[in-house]
Amino acid sequence: MRERFTYHDIMIPPVPHDISELQDLYEPVRGSIEESLSRFRSIWRTRDQEGMLKELHFCLLTPQSRATLCWDRVIRLCDDDLLLSGSREEVLARISDVRFKNNKAGYILLAREQFIDGKRIQLAERLEMFDDGLSAREWLVENVKGLGYKEASHFLRNIGLGEEIAILDRHILRNLVNYGYIDSVPGSISKKVYLDIEERMRDLASDLSVPLSHLDLLLWYKEAGHIFK
């Protein structure tokens, strides 16, 4: 294992746990994890543009909000035929219980301006410009308002393009502390800190002998008792 980094924004005393408990959890859910990742990959493989737009809307909604609630609200937009062209007021009405709904509705409308030409979604064409998920992530963070590194990573993973990058949400960070891979949860995460911690996540995946893309879903399962999506 590489030397741990210490982040001083919020000090949480490290409580190293034995990673063998993760290995014990992994095998029973490995098949379910692979099924989820296969569904994500199929979005990119088939160039499912509407599927990509749904995942983009979802990831724009998720900051400081429950993932299950955000996905339900995306489905509501789809069911009401508002995914591509709902007005700000219509979008707000469907996401009224999502935190920071006003900002997030604005992000959704801005993303549509970037990626929809008339009724034609052009997300795949934009992402085909990049050789890998890392370069695509950099572009998304720089160009899509509302996407930070975590959200851009989540979006790319959910469309089958982000299996070599990490989704560093709070439950991931707490687990990295608990297993001794970082010393504390940072209060804020700059690009440098994100990339540093992402390397620690790769270290944990390597020590467990599991793919990085599997580790996120494994830790989700550990926290929630199920694999979401």
mmCIF file with all atom_site columns, C-alpha atoms in Angstrom:
data_model
loop_
_atom_site.group_PDB
_atom_site.id
_atom_site.type_symbol
_atom_site.label_atom_id
_atom_site.label_alt_id
_atom_site.label_comp_id
_atom_site.label_asym_id
_atom_site.label_entity_id
_atom_site.label_seq_id
_atom_site.pdbx_PDB_ins_code
_atom_site.Cartn_x
_atom_site.Cartn_y
_atom_site.Cartn_z
_atom_site.occupancy
_atom_site.B_iso_or_equiv
_atom_site.pdbx_formal_charge
_atom_site.auth_seq_id
_atom_site.auth_comp_id
_atom_site.auth_asym_id
_atom_site.auth_atom_id
_atom_site.pdbx_PDB_model_num
ATOM 1   C CA . MET A 1 1   ? 0.000   0.000   0.000   1.00 0.00 ? 1   MET A CA 1
ATOM 2   C CA . ARG A 1 2   ? 1.283   3.500   -0.766  1.00 0.00 ? 2   ARG A CA 1
ATOM 3   C CA . GLU A 1 3   ? 1.816   6.112   1.910   1.00 0.00 ? 3   GLU A CA 1
ATOM 4   C CA . ARG A 1 4   ? -1.468  7.532   3.111   1.00 0.00 ? 4   ARG A CA 1
ATOM 5   C CA . PHE A 1 5   ? -2.379  11.158  2.577   1.00 0.00 ? 5   PHE A CA 1
ATOM 6   C CA . THR A 1 6   ? -3.644  13.298  5.442   1.00 0.00 ? 6   THR A CA 1
ATOM 7   C CA . TYR A 1 7   ? -6.296  15.937  4.841   1.00 0.00 ? 7   TYR A CA 1
ATOM 8   C CA . HIS A 1 8   ? -6.831  18.393  7.656   1.00 0.00 ? 8   HIS A CA 1
ATOM 9   C CA . ASP A 1 9   ? -10.175 19.983  6.813   1.00 0.00 ? 9   ASP A CA 1
ATOM 10  C CA . ILE A 1 10  ? -12.220 17.516  8.877   1.00 0.00 ? 10  ILE A CA 1
ATOM 11  C CA . MET A 1 11  ? -10.284 15.230  11.182  1.00 0.00 ? 11  MET A CA 1
ATOM 12  C CA . ILE A 1 12  ? -11.741 11.753  11.563  1.00 0.00 ? 12  ILE A CA 1
ATOM 13  C CA . PRO A 1 13  ? -9.461  9.426   13.512  1.00 0.00 ? 13  PRO A CA 1
ATOM 14  C CA . PRO A 1 14  ? -8.484  6.482   11.324  1.00 0.00 ? 14  PRO A CA 1
ATOM 15  C CA . VAL A 1 15  ? -10.033 3.209   12.444  1.00 0.00 ? 15  VAL A CA 1
ATOM 16  C CA . PRO A 1 16  ? -8.323  0.624   10.257  1.00 0.00 ? 16  PRO A CA 1
ATOM 17  C CA . HIS A 1 17  ? -10.559 -2.309  9.434   1.00 0.00 ? 17  HIS A CA 1
ATOM 18  C CA . ASP A 1 18  ? -9.473  -5.596  7.921   1.00 0.00 ? 18  ASP A CA 1
ATOM 19  C CA . ILE A 1 19  ? -10.197 -5.478  4.174   1.00 0.00 ? 19  ILE A CA 1
ATOM 20  C CA . SER A 1 20  ? -10.917 -9.205  4.268   1.00 0.00 ? 20  SER A CA 1
ATOM 21  C CA . GLU A 1 21  ? -14.484 -8.274  5.234   1.00 0.00 ? 21  GLU A CA 1
ATOM 22  C CA . LEU A 1 22  ? -14.822 -6.675  1.811   1.00 0.00 ? 22  LEU A CA 1
ATOM 23  C CA . GLN A 1 23  ? -13.457 -9.795  0.158   1.00 0.00 ? 23  GLN A CA 1
ATOM 24  C CA . ASP A 1 24  ? -16.084 -11.816 2.010   1.00 0.00 ? 24  ASP A CA 1
ATOM 25  C CA . LEU A 1 25  ? -18.813 -9.458  0.796   1.00 0.00 ? 25  LEU A CA 1
ATOM 26  C CA . TYR A 1 26  ? -17.585 -9.409  -2.786  1.00 0.00 ? 26  TYR A CA 1
ATOM 27  C CA . GLU A 1 27  ? -18.033 -12.934 -4.061  1.00 0.00 ? 27  GLU A CA 1
ATOM 28  C CA . PRO A 1 28  ? -21.779 -13.249 -3.237  1.00 0.00 ? 28  PRO A CA 1
ATOM 29  C CA . VAL A 1 29  ? -22.556 -9.988  -5.087  1.00 0.00 ? 29  VAL A CA 1
ATOM 30  C CA . ARG A 1 30  ? -19.966 -10.169 -7.857  1.00 0.00 ? 30  ARG A CA 1
ATOM 31  C CA . GLY A 1 31  ? -22.516 -11.412 -10.391 1.00 0.00 ? 31  GLY A CA 1
ATOM 32  C CA . SER A 1 32  ? -24.931 -8.587  -9.578  1.00 0.00 ? 32  SER A CA 1
ATOM 33  C CA . ILE A 1 33  ? -22.127 -6.038  -9.902  1.00 0.00 ? 33  ILE A CA 1
ATOM 34  C CA . GLU A 1 34  ? -21.156 -7.410  -13.304 1.00 0.00 ? 34  GLU A CA 1
ATOM 35  C CA . GLU A 1 35  ? -24.803 -7.282  -14.434 1.00 0.00 ? 35  GLU A CA 1
ATOM 36  C CA . SER A 1 36  ? -25.045 -3.614  -13.438 1.00 0.00 ? 36  SER A CA 1
ATOM 37  C CA . LEU A 1 37  ? -21.839 -2.722  -15.244 1.00 0.00 ? 37  LEU A CA 1
ATOM 38  C CA . SER A 1 38  ? -22.987 -4.648  -18.310 1.00 0.00 ? 38  SER A CA 1
ATOM 39  C CA . ARG A 1 39  ? -26.177 -2.552  -18.405 1.00 0.00 ? 39  ARG A CA 1
ATOM 40  C CA . PHE A 1 40  ? -24.096 0.621   -18.172 1.00 0.00 ? 40  PHE A CA 1
ATOM 41  C CA . ARG A 1 41  ? -21.779 -0.527  -20.978 1.00 0.00 ? 41  ARG A CA 1
ATOM 42  C CA . SER A 1 42  ? -24.738 -1.277  -23.209 1.00 0.00 ? 42  SER A CA 1
ATOM 43  C CA . ILE A 1 43  ? -25.712 2.408   -23.164 1.00 0.00 ? 43  ILE A CA 1
ATOM 44  C CA . TRP A 1 44  ? -22.427 3.351   -24.818 1.00 0.00 ? 44  TRP A CA 1
ATOM 45  C CA . ARG A 1 45  ? -22.201 0.260   -27.012 1.00 0.00 ? 45  ARG A CA 1
ATOM 46  C CA . THR A 1 46  ? -25.623 0.936   -28.538 1.00 0.00 ? 46  THR A CA 1
ATOM 47  C CA . ARG A 1 47  ? -25.120 4.728   -28.492 1.00 0.00 ? 47  ARG A CA 1
ATOM 48  C CA . ASP A 1 48  ? -28.349 5.075   -26.509 1.00 0.00 ? 48  ASP A CA 1
ATOM 49  C CA . GLN A 1 49  ? -28.557 8.853   -26.586 1.00 0.00 ? 49  GLN A CA 1
ATOM 50  C CA . GLU A 1 50  ? -31.687 9.089   -24.444 1.00 0.00 ? 50  GLU A CA 1
ATOM 51  C CA . GLY A 1 51  ? -30.107 6.770   -21.901 1.00 0.00 ? 51  GLY A CA 1
ATOM 52  C CA . MET A 1 52  ? -27.071 9.069   -21.786 1.00 0.00 ? 52  MET A CA 1
ATOM 53  C CA . LEU A 1 53  ? -29.243 12.139  -21.300 1.00 0.00 ? 53  LEU A CA 1
ATOM 54  C CA . LYS A 1 54  ? -31.128 10.450  -18.459 1.00 0.00 ? 54  LYS A CA 1
ATOM 55  C CA . GLU A 1 55  ? -27.843 9.651   -16.740 1.00 0.00 ? 55  GLU A CA 1
ATOM 56  C CA . LEU A 1 56  ? -26.624 13.213  -17.250 1.00 0.00 ? 56  LEU A CA 1
ATOM 57  C CA . HIS A 1 57  ? -29.813 14.615  -15.699 1.00 0.00 ? 57  HIS A CA 1
ATOM 58  C CA . PHE A 1 58  ? -29.438 12.140  -12.848 1.00 0.00 ? 58  PHE A CA 1
ATOM 59  C CA . CYS A 1 59  ? -25.843 13.149  -12.095 1.00 0.00 ? 59  CYS A CA 1
ATOM 60  C CA . LEU A 1 60  ? -26.722 16.842  -12.222 1.00 0.00 ? 60  LEU A CA 1
ATOM 61  C CA . LEU A 1 61  ? -29.338 16.182  -9.525  1.00 0.00 ? 61  LEU A CA 1
ATOM 62  C CA . THR A 1 62  ? -27.285 14.005  -7.167  1.00 0.00 ? 62  THR A CA 1
ATOM 63  C CA . PRO A 1 63  ? -25.035 16.447  -5.259  1.00 0.00 ? 63  PRO A CA 1
ATOM 64  C CA . GLN A 1 64  ? -26.128 16.394  -1.596  1.00 0.00 ? 64  GLN A CA 1
ATOM 65  C CA . SER A 1 65  ? -29.262 14.452  -2.545  1.00 0.00 ? 65  SER A CA 1
ATOM 66  C CA . ARG A 1 66  ? -30.235 10.784  -2.339  1.00 0.00 ? 66  ARG A CA 1
ATOM 67  C CA . ALA A 1 67  ? -29.441 8.882   -5.507  1.00 0.00 ? 67  ALA A CA 1
ATOM 68  C CA . THR A 1 68  ? -32.651 6.869   -5.400  1.00 0.00 ? 68  THR A CA 1
ATOM 69  C CA . LEU A 1 69  ? -34.752 10.035  -5.132  1.00 0.00 ? 69  LEU A CA 1
ATOM 70  C CA . CYS A 1 70  ? -32.866 11.693  -8.000  1.00 0.00 ? 70  CYS A CA 1
ATOM 71  C CA . TRP A 1 71  ? -33.302 8.711   -10.301 1.00 0.00 ? 71  TRP A CA 1
ATOM 72  C CA . ASP A 1 72  ? -37.001 8.593   -9.500  1.00 0.00 ? 72  ASP A CA 1
ATOM 73  C CA . ARG A 1 73  ? -37.295 12.260  -10.488 1.00 0.00 ? 73  ARG A CA 1
ATOM 74  C CA . VAL A 1 74  ? -35.513 11.611  -13.783 1.00 0.00 ? 74  VAL A CA 1
ATOM 75  C CA . ILE A 1 75  ? -37.978 8.820   -14.506 1.00 0.00 ? 75  ILE A CA 1
ATOM 76  C CA . ARG A 1 76  ? -40.800 11.226  -13.699 1.00 0.00 ? 76  ARG A CA 1
ATOM 77  C CA . LEU A 1 77  ? -39.432 13.677  -16.291 1.00 0.00 ? 77  LEU A CA 1
ATOM 78  C CA . CYS A 1 78  ? -39.307 10.836  -18.821 1.00 0.00 ? 78  CYS A CA 1
ATOM 79  C CA . ASP A 1 79  ? -42.813 9.605   -18.024 1.00 0.00 ? 79  ASP A CA 1
ATOM 80  C CA . ASP A 1 80  ? -44.163 13.133  -18.469 1.00 0.00 ? 80  ASP A CA 1
ATOM 81  C CA . ASP A 1 81  ? -42.283 13.515  -21.777 1.00 0.00 ? 81  ASP A CA 1
ATOM 82  C CA . LEU A 1 82  ? -40.212 16.383  -20.392 1.00 0.00 ? 82  LEU A CA 1
ATOM 83  C CA . LEU A 1 83  ? -36.715 14.923  -20.658 1.00 0.00 ? 83  LEU A CA 1
ATOM 84  C CA . LEU A 1 84  ? -35.778 16.767  -23.843 1.00 0.00 ? 84  LEU A CA 1
ATOM 85  C CA . SER A 1 85  ? -37.909 19.873  -23.763 1.00 0.00 ? 85  SER A CA 1
ATOM 86  C CA . GLY A 1 86  ? -39.595 20.526  -20.419 1.00 0.00 ? 86  GLY A CA 1
ATOM 87  C CA . SER A 1 87  ? -39.624 24.186  -19.405 1.00 0.00 ? 87  SER A CA 1
ATOM 88  C CA . ARG A 1 88  ? -37.825 25.397  -16.294 1.00 0.00 ? 88  ARG A CA 1
ATOM 89  C CA . GLU A 1 89  ? -41.152 25.513  -14.444 1.00 0.00 ? 89  GLU A CA 1
ATOM 90  C CA . GLU A 1 90  ? -42.054 21.987  -15.556 1.00 0.00 ? 90  GLU A CA 1
ATOM 91  C CA . VAL A 1 91  ? -38.665 20.636  -14.532 1.00 0.00 ? 91  VAL A CA 1
ATOM 92  C CA . LEU A 1 92  ? -38.856 22.399  -11.158 1.00 0.00 ? 92  LEU A CA 1
ATOM 93  C CA . ALA A 1 93  ? -42.267 20.889  -10.500 1.00 0.00 ? 93  ALA A CA 1
ATOM 94  C CA . ARG A 1 94  ? -40.861 17.372  -10.994 1.00 0.00 ? 94  ARG A CA 1
ATOM 95  C CA . ILE A 1 95  ? -37.739 17.911  -8.857  1.00 0.00 ? 95  ILE A CA 1
ATOM 96  C CA . SER A 1 96  ? -39.335 20.020  -6.119  1.00 0.00 ? 96  SER A CA 1
ATOM 97  C CA . ASP A 1 97  ? -38.064 17.751  -3.318  1.00 0.00 ? 97  ASP A CA 1
ATOM 98  C CA . VAL A 1 98  ? -34.455 17.613  -4.567  1.00 0.00 ? 98  VAL A CA 1
ATOM 99  C CA . ARG A 1 99  ? -31.996 19.837  -2.690  1.00 0.00 ? 99  ARG A CA 1
ATOM 100 C CA . PHE A 1 100 ? -30.899 22.999  -4.535  1.00 0.00 ? 100 PHE A CA 1
ATOM 101 C CA . LYS A 1 101 ? -33.643 22.409  -7.068  1.00 0.00 ? 101 LYS A CA 1
ATOM 102 C CA . ASN A 1 102 ? -33.412 25.891  -8.590  1.00 0.00 ? 102 ASN A CA 1
ATOM 103 C CA . ASN A 1 103 ? -29.719 25.596  -9.424  1.00 0.00 ? 103 ASN A CA 1
ATOM 104 C CA . LYS A 1 104 ? -30.133 22.035  -10.640 1.00 0.00 ? 104 LYS A CA 1
ATOM 105 C CA . ALA A 1 105 ? -33.048 22.882  -12.917 1.00 0.00 ? 105 ALA A CA 1
ATOM 106 C CA . GLY A 1 106 ? -30.830 25.562  -14.424 1.00 0.00 ? 106 GLY A CA 1
ATOM 107 C CA . TYR A 1 107 ? -28.029 23.052  -14.961 1.00 0.00 ? 107 TYR A CA 1
ATOM 108 C CA . ILE A 1 108 ? -30.414 20.676  -16.738 1.00 0.00 ? 108 ILE A CA 1
ATOM 109 C CA . LEU A 1 109 ? -31.581 23.390  -19.116 1.00 0.00 ? 109 LEU A CA 1
ATOM 110 C CA . LEU A 1 110 ? -28.007 24.506  -19.842 1.00 0.00 ? 110 LEU A CA 1
ATOM 111 C CA . ALA A 1 111 ? -26.973 20.917  -20.568 1.00 0.00 ? 111 ALA A CA 1
ATOM 112 C CA . ARG A 1 112 ? -29.822 20.599  -23.025 1.00 0.00 ? 112 ARG A CA 1
ATOM 113 C CA . GLU A 1 113 ? -28.579 23.673  -24.867 1.00 0.00 ? 113 GLU A CA 1
ATOM 114 C CA . GLN A 1 114 ? -25.176 22.007  -25.160 1.00 0.00 ? 114 GLN A CA 1
ATOM 115 C CA . PHE A 1 115 ? -26.265 18.532  -26.166 1.00 0.00 ? 115 PHE A CA 1
ATOM 116 C CA . ILE A 1 116 ? -29.646 18.758  -27.907 1.00 0.00 ? 116 ILE A CA 1
ATOM 117 C CA . ASP A 1 117 ? -30.096 20.154  -31.405 1.00 0.00 ? 117 ASP A CA 1
ATOM 118 C CA . GLY A 1 118 ? -33.813 20.392  -31.997 1.00 0.00 ? 118 GLY A CA 1
ATOM 119 C CA . LYS A 1 119 ? -34.969 16.925  -30.953 1.00 0.00 ? 119 LYS A CA 1
ATOM 120 C CA . ARG A 1 120 ? -31.613 15.277  -31.662 1.00 0.00 ? 120 ARG A CA 1
ATOM 121 C CA . ILE A 1 121 ? -29.431 14.411  -28.671 1.00 0.00 ? 121 ILE A CA 1
ATOM 122 C CA . GLN A 1 122 ? -25.702 14.712  -29.451 1.00 0.00 ? 122 GLN A CA 1
ATOM 123 C CA . LEU A 1 123 ? -24.016 13.417  -26.313 1.00 0.00 ? 123 LEU A CA 1
ATOM 124 C CA . ALA A 1 124 ? -22.394 10.433  -28.011 1.00 0.00 ? 124 ALA A CA 1
ATOM 125 C CA . GLU A 1 125 ? -20.870 12.614  -30.725 1.00 0.00 ? 125 GLU A CA 1
ATOM 126 C CA . ARG A 1 126 ? -19.244 14.850  -28.107 1.00 0.00 ? 126 ARG A CA 1
ATOM 127 C CA . LEU A 1 127 ? -17.866 11.948  -26.087 1.00 0.00 ? 127 LEU A CA 1
ATOM 128 C CA . GLU A 1 128 ? -16.515 10.141  -29.143 1.00 0.00 ? 128 GLU A CA 1
ATOM 129 C CA . MET A 1 129 ? -13.924 12.923  -29.386 1.00 0.00 ? 129 MET A CA 1
ATOM 130 C CA . PHE A 1 130 ? -12.025 11.470  -26.426 1.00 0.00 ? 130 PHE A CA 1
ATOM 131 C CA . ASP A 1 131 ? -9.698  8.496   -26.246 1.00 0.00 ? 131 ASP A CA 1
ATOM 132 C CA . ASP A 1 132 ? -10.621 7.470   -22.700 1.00 0.00 ? 132 ASP A CA 1
ATOM 133 C CA . GLY A 1 133 ? -12.739 8.253   -19.677 1.00 0.00 ? 133 GLY A CA 1
ATOM 134 C CA . LEU A 1 134 ? -10.055 10.367  -18.024 1.00 0.00 ? 134 LEU A CA 1
ATOM 135 C CA . SER A 1 135 ? -9.882  12.868  -20.884 1.00 0.00 ? 135 SER A CA 1
ATOM 136 C CA . ALA A 1 136 ? -13.671 12.860  -21.249 1.00 0.00 ? 136 ALA A CA 1
ATOM 137 C CA . ARG A 1 137 ? -13.992 13.640  -17.540 1.00 0.00 ? 137 ARG A CA 1
ATOM 138 C CA . GLU A 1 138 ? -11.673 16.634  -17.809 1.00 0.00 ? 138 GLU A CA 1
ATOM 139 C CA . TRP A 1 139 ? -13.771 18.047  -20.635 1.00 0.00 ? 139 TRP A CA 1
ATOM 140 C CA . LEU A 1 140 ? -17.041 17.495  -18.793 1.00 0.00 ? 140 LEU A CA 1
ATOM 141 C CA . VAL A 1 141 ? -15.792 19.195  -15.627 1.00 0.00 ? 141 VAL A CA 1
ATOM 142 C CA . GLU A 1 142 ? -14.559 22.179  -17.628 1.00 0.00 ? 142 GLU A CA 1
ATOM 143 C CA . ASN A 1 143 ? -17.591 22.522  -19.888 1.00 0.00 ? 143 ASN A CA 1
ATOM 144 C CA . VAL A 1 144 ? -20.763 21.245  -18.204 1.00 0.00 ? 144 VAL A CA 1
ATOM 145 C CA . LYS A 1 145 ? -22.026 23.494  -15.437 1.00 0.00 ? 145 LYS A CA 1
ATOM 146 C CA . GLY A 1 146 ? -23.017 21.479  -12.375 1.00 0.00 ? 146 GLY A CA 1
ATOM 147 C CA . LEU A 1 147 ? -20.583 18.611  -12.945 1.00 0.00 ? 147 LEU A CA 1
ATOM 148 C CA . GLY A 1 148 ? -17.583 18.285  -10.648 1.00 0.00 ? 148 GLY A CA 1
ATOM 149 C CA . TYR A 1 149 ? -15.161 15.376  -10.699 1.00 0.00 ? 149 TYR A CA 1
ATOM 150 C CA . LYS A 1 150 ? -17.473 13.141  -8.678  1.00 0.00 ? 150 LYS A CA 1
ATOM 151 C CA . GLU A 1 151 ? -20.535 13.835  -10.835 1.00 0.00 ? 151 GLU A CA 1
ATOM 152 C CA . ALA A 1 152 ? -18.624 13.568  -14.122 1.00 0.00 ? 152 ALA A CA 1
ATOM 153 C CA . SER A 1 153 ? -17.110 10.272  -12.958 1.00 0.00 ? 153 SER A CA 1
ATOM 154 C CA . HIS A 1 154 ? -20.553 8.989   -11.977 1.00 0.00 ? 154 HIS A CA 1
ATOM 155 C CA . PHE A 1 155 ? -22.014 9.956   -15.344 1.00 0.00 ? 155 PHE A CA 1
ATOM 156 C CA . LEU A 1 156 ? -19.222 8.287   -17.314 1.00 0.00 ? 156 LEU A CA 1
ATOM 157 C CA . ARG A 1 157 ? -19.410 5.105   -15.240 1.00 0.00 ? 157 ARG A CA 1
ATOM 158 C CA . ASN A 1 158 ? -23.170 4.953   -15.724 1.00 0.00 ? 158 ASN A CA 1
ATOM 159 C CA . ILE A 1 159 ? -22.873 5.097   -19.501 1.00 0.00 ? 159 ILE A CA 1
ATOM 160 C CA . GLY A 1 160 ? -20.036 2.564   -19.676 1.00 0.00 ? 160 GLY A CA 1
ATOM 161 C CA . LEU A 1 161 ? -17.090 4.917   -20.139 1.00 0.00 ? 161 LEU A CA 1
ATOM 162 C CA . GLY A 1 162 ? -15.724 5.307   -16.625 1.00 0.00 ? 162 GLY A CA 1
ATOM 163 C CA . GLU A 1 163 ? -14.494 1.970   -15.370 1.00 0.00 ? 163 GLU A CA 1
ATOM 164 C CA . GLU A 1 164 ? -10.984 3.289   -14.724 1.00 0.00 ? 164 GLU A CA 1
ATOM 165 C CA . ILE A 1 165 ? -12.109 6.280   -12.635 1.00 0.00 ? 165 ILE A CA 1
ATOM 166 C CA . ALA A 1 166 ? -13.533 6.588   -9.112  1.00 0.00 ? 166 ALA A CA 1
ATOM 167 C CA . ILE A 1 167 ? -16.770 8.129   -7.832  1.00 0.00 ? 167 ILE A CA 1
ATOM 168 C CA . LEU A 1 168 ? -15.612 9.700   -4.582  1.00 0.00 ? 168 LEU A CA 1
ATOM 169 C CA . ASP A 1 169 ? -18.795 10.409  -2.681  1.00 0.00 ? 169 ASP A CA 1
ATOM 170 C CA . ARG A 1 170 ? -19.060 10.540  1.095   1.00 0.00 ? 170 ARG A CA 1
ATOM 171 C CA . HIS A 1 171 ? -19.643 6.844   1.626   1.00 0.00 ? 171 HIS A CA 1
ATOM 172 C CA . ILE A 1 172 ? -16.538 6.030   -0.428  1.00 0.00 ? 172 ILE A CA 1
ATOM 173 C CA . LEU A 1 173 ? -14.440 8.544   1.508   1.00 0.00 ? 173 LEU A CA 1
ATOM 174 C CA . ARG A 1 174 ? -15.617 7.225   4.880   1.00 0.00 ? 174 ARG A CA 1
ATOM 175 C CA . ASN A 1 175 ? -14.731 3.700   3.832   1.00 0.00 ? 175 ASN A CA 1
ATOM 176 C CA . LEU A 1 176 ? -11.275 4.782   2.667   1.00 0.00 ? 176 LEU A CA 1
ATOM 177 C CA . VAL A 1 177 ? -10.760 6.256   6.135   1.00 0.00 ? 177 VAL A CA 1
ATOM 178 C CA . ASN A 1 178 ? -12.085 3.154   7.863   1.00 0.00 ? 178 ASN A CA 1
ATOM 179 C CA . TYR A 1 179 ? -9.770  0.863   5.906   1.00 0.00 ? 179 TYR A CA 1
ATOM 180 C CA . GLY A 1 180 ? -6.782  3.123   6.482   1.00 0.00 ? 180 GLY A CA 1
ATOM 181 C CA . TYR A 1 181 ? -6.225  4.372   2.921   1.00 0.00 ? 181 TYR A CA 1
ATOM 182 C CA . ILE A 1 182 ? -6.668  8.042   3.845   1.00 0.00 ? 182 ILE A CA 1
ATOM 183 C CA . ASP A 1 183 ? -6.518  9.603   7.295   1.00 0.00 ? 183 ASP A CA 1
ATOM 184 C CA . SER A 1 184 ? -9.565  11.854  7.139   1.00 0.00 ? 184 SER A CA 1
ATOM 185 C CA . VAL A 1 185 ? -12.472 12.995  4.991   1.00 0.00 ? 185 VAL A CA 1
ATOM 186 C CA . PRO A 1 186 ? -11.613 16.336  3.348   1.00 0.00 ? 186 PRO A CA 1
ATOM 187 C CA . GLY A 1 187 ? -14.046 19.192  3.839   1.00 0.00 ? 187 GLY A CA 1
ATOM 188 C CA . SER A 1 188 ? -13.586 20.262  0.236   1.00 0.00 ? 188 SER A CA 1
ATOM 189 C CA . ILE A 1 189 ? -12.014 18.441  -2.685  1.00 0.00 ? 189 ILE A CA 1
ATOM 190 C CA . SER A 1 190 ? -9.869  20.234  -5.248  1.00 0.00 ? 190 SER A CA 1
ATOM 191 C CA . LYS A 1 191 ? -8.791  18.538  -8.458  1.00 0.00 ? 191 LYS A CA 1
ATOM 192 C CA . LYS A 1 192 ? -5.435  17.595  -6.904  1.00 0.00 ? 192 LYS A CA 1
ATOM 193 C CA . VAL A 1 193 ? -7.048  16.122  -3.797  1.00 0.00 ? 193 VAL A CA 1
ATOM 194 C CA . TYR A 1 194 ? -9.604  14.207  -5.905  1.00 0.00 ? 194 TYR A CA 1
ATOM 195 C CA . LEU A 1 195 ? -6.878  12.658  -8.044  1.00 0.00 ? 195 LEU A CA 1
ATOM 196 C CA . ASP A 1 196 ? -4.768  11.836  -4.987  1.00 0.00 ? 196 ASP A CA 1
ATOM 197 C CA . ILE A 1 197 ? -7.649  10.043  -3.287  1.00 0.00 ? 197 ILE A CA 1
ATOM 198 C CA . GLU A 1 198 ? -8.570  8.317   -6.534  1.00 0.00 ? 198 GLU A CA 1
ATOM 199 C CA . GLU A 1 199 ? -5.104  6.731   -6.429  1.00 0.00 ? 199 GLU A CA 1
ATOM 200 C CA . ARG A 1 200 ? -5.797  5.497   -2.904  1.00 0.00 ? 200 ARG A CA 1
ATOM 201 C CA . MET A 1 201 ? -9.033  3.985   -4.209  1.00 0.00 ? 201 MET A CA 1
ATOM 202 C CA . ARG A 1 202 ? -7.013  2.199   -6.886  1.00 0.00 ? 202 ARG A CA 1
ATOM 203 C CA . ASP A 1 203 ? -4.688  0.931   -4.170  1.00 0.00 ? 203 ASP A CA 1
ATOM 204 C CA . LEU A 1 204 ? -7.626  -0.562  -2.269  1.00 0.00 ? 204 LEU A CA 1
ATOM 205 C CA . ALA A 1 205 ? -8.979  -2.191  -5.442  1.00 0.00 ? 205 ALA A CA 1
ATOM 206 C CA . SER A 1 206 ? -5.541  -3.626  -6.165  1.00 0.00 ? 206 SER A CA 1
ATOM 207 C CA . ASP A 1 207 ? -5.153  -4.949  -2.627  1.00 0.00 ? 207 ASP A CA 1
ATOM 208 C CA . LEU A 1 208 ? -8.555  -6.628  -2.934  1.00 0.00 ? 208 LEU A CA 1
ATOM 209 C CA . SER A 1 209 ? -7.792  -7.899  -6.460  1.00 0.00 ? 209 SER A CA 1
ATOM 210 C CA . VAL A 1 210 ? -11.072 -6.444  -7.755  1.00 0.00 ? 210 VAL A CA 1
ATOM 211 C CA . PRO A 1 211 ? -11.598 -4.012  -10.649 1.00 0.00 ? 211 PRO A CA 1
ATOM 212 C CA . LEU A 1 212 ? -11.929 -0.383  -9.611  1.00 0.00 ? 212 LEU A CA 1
ATOM 213 C CA . SER A 1 213 ? -15.388 -0.236  -11.199 1.00 0.00 ? 213 SER A CA 1
ATOM 214 C CA . HIS A 1 214 ? -16.525 -3.144  -9.004  1.00 0.00 ? 214 HIS A CA 1
ATOM 215 C CA . LEU A 1 215 ? -15.239 -1.528  -5.821  1.00 0.00 ? 215 LEU A CA 1
ATOM 216 C CA . ASP A 1 216 ? -17.627 1.423   -5.926  1.00 0.00 ? 216 ASP A CA 1
ATOM 217 C CA . LEU A 1 217 ? -20.652 -0.845  -6.271  1.00 0.00 ? 217 LEU A CA 1
ATOM 218 C CA . LEU A 1 218 ? -19.300 -3.166  -3.590  1.00 0.00 ? 218 LEU A CA 1
ATOM 219 C CA . LEU A 1 219 ? -18.989 -0.278  -1.137  1.00 0.00 ? 219 LEU A CA 1
ATOM 220 C CA . TRP A 1 220 ? -22.486 0.899   -2.078  1.00 0.00 ? 220 TRP A CA 1
ATOM 221 C CA . TYR A 1 221 ? -23.752 -2.592  -1.288  1.00 0.00 ? 221 TYR A CA 1
ATOM 222 C CA . LYS A 1 222 ? -21.863 -2.583  2.026   1.00 0.00 ? 222 LYS A CA 1
ATOM 223 C CA . GLU A 1 223 ? -23.550 0.686   3.041   1.00 0.00 ? 223 GLU A CA 1
ATOM 224 C CA . ALA A 1 224 ? -27.051 0.189   1.615   1.00 0.00 ? 224 ALA A CA 1
ATOM 225 C CA . GLY A 1 225 ? -27.502 -3.580  1.497   1.00 0.00 ? 225 GLY A CA 1
ATOM 226 C CA . HIS A 1 226 ? -28.355 -3.514  -2.210  1.00 0.00 ? 226 HIS A CA 1
ATOM 227 C CA . ILE A 1 227 ? -26.808 -2.516  -5.530  1.00 0.00 ? 227 ILE A CA 1
ATOM 228 C CA . PHE A 1 228 ? -28.517 0.552   -6.917  1.00 0.00 ? 228 PHE A CA 1
ATOM 229 C CA . LYS A 1 229 ? -29.253 0.352   -10.654 1.00 0.00 ? 229 LYS A CA 1
#
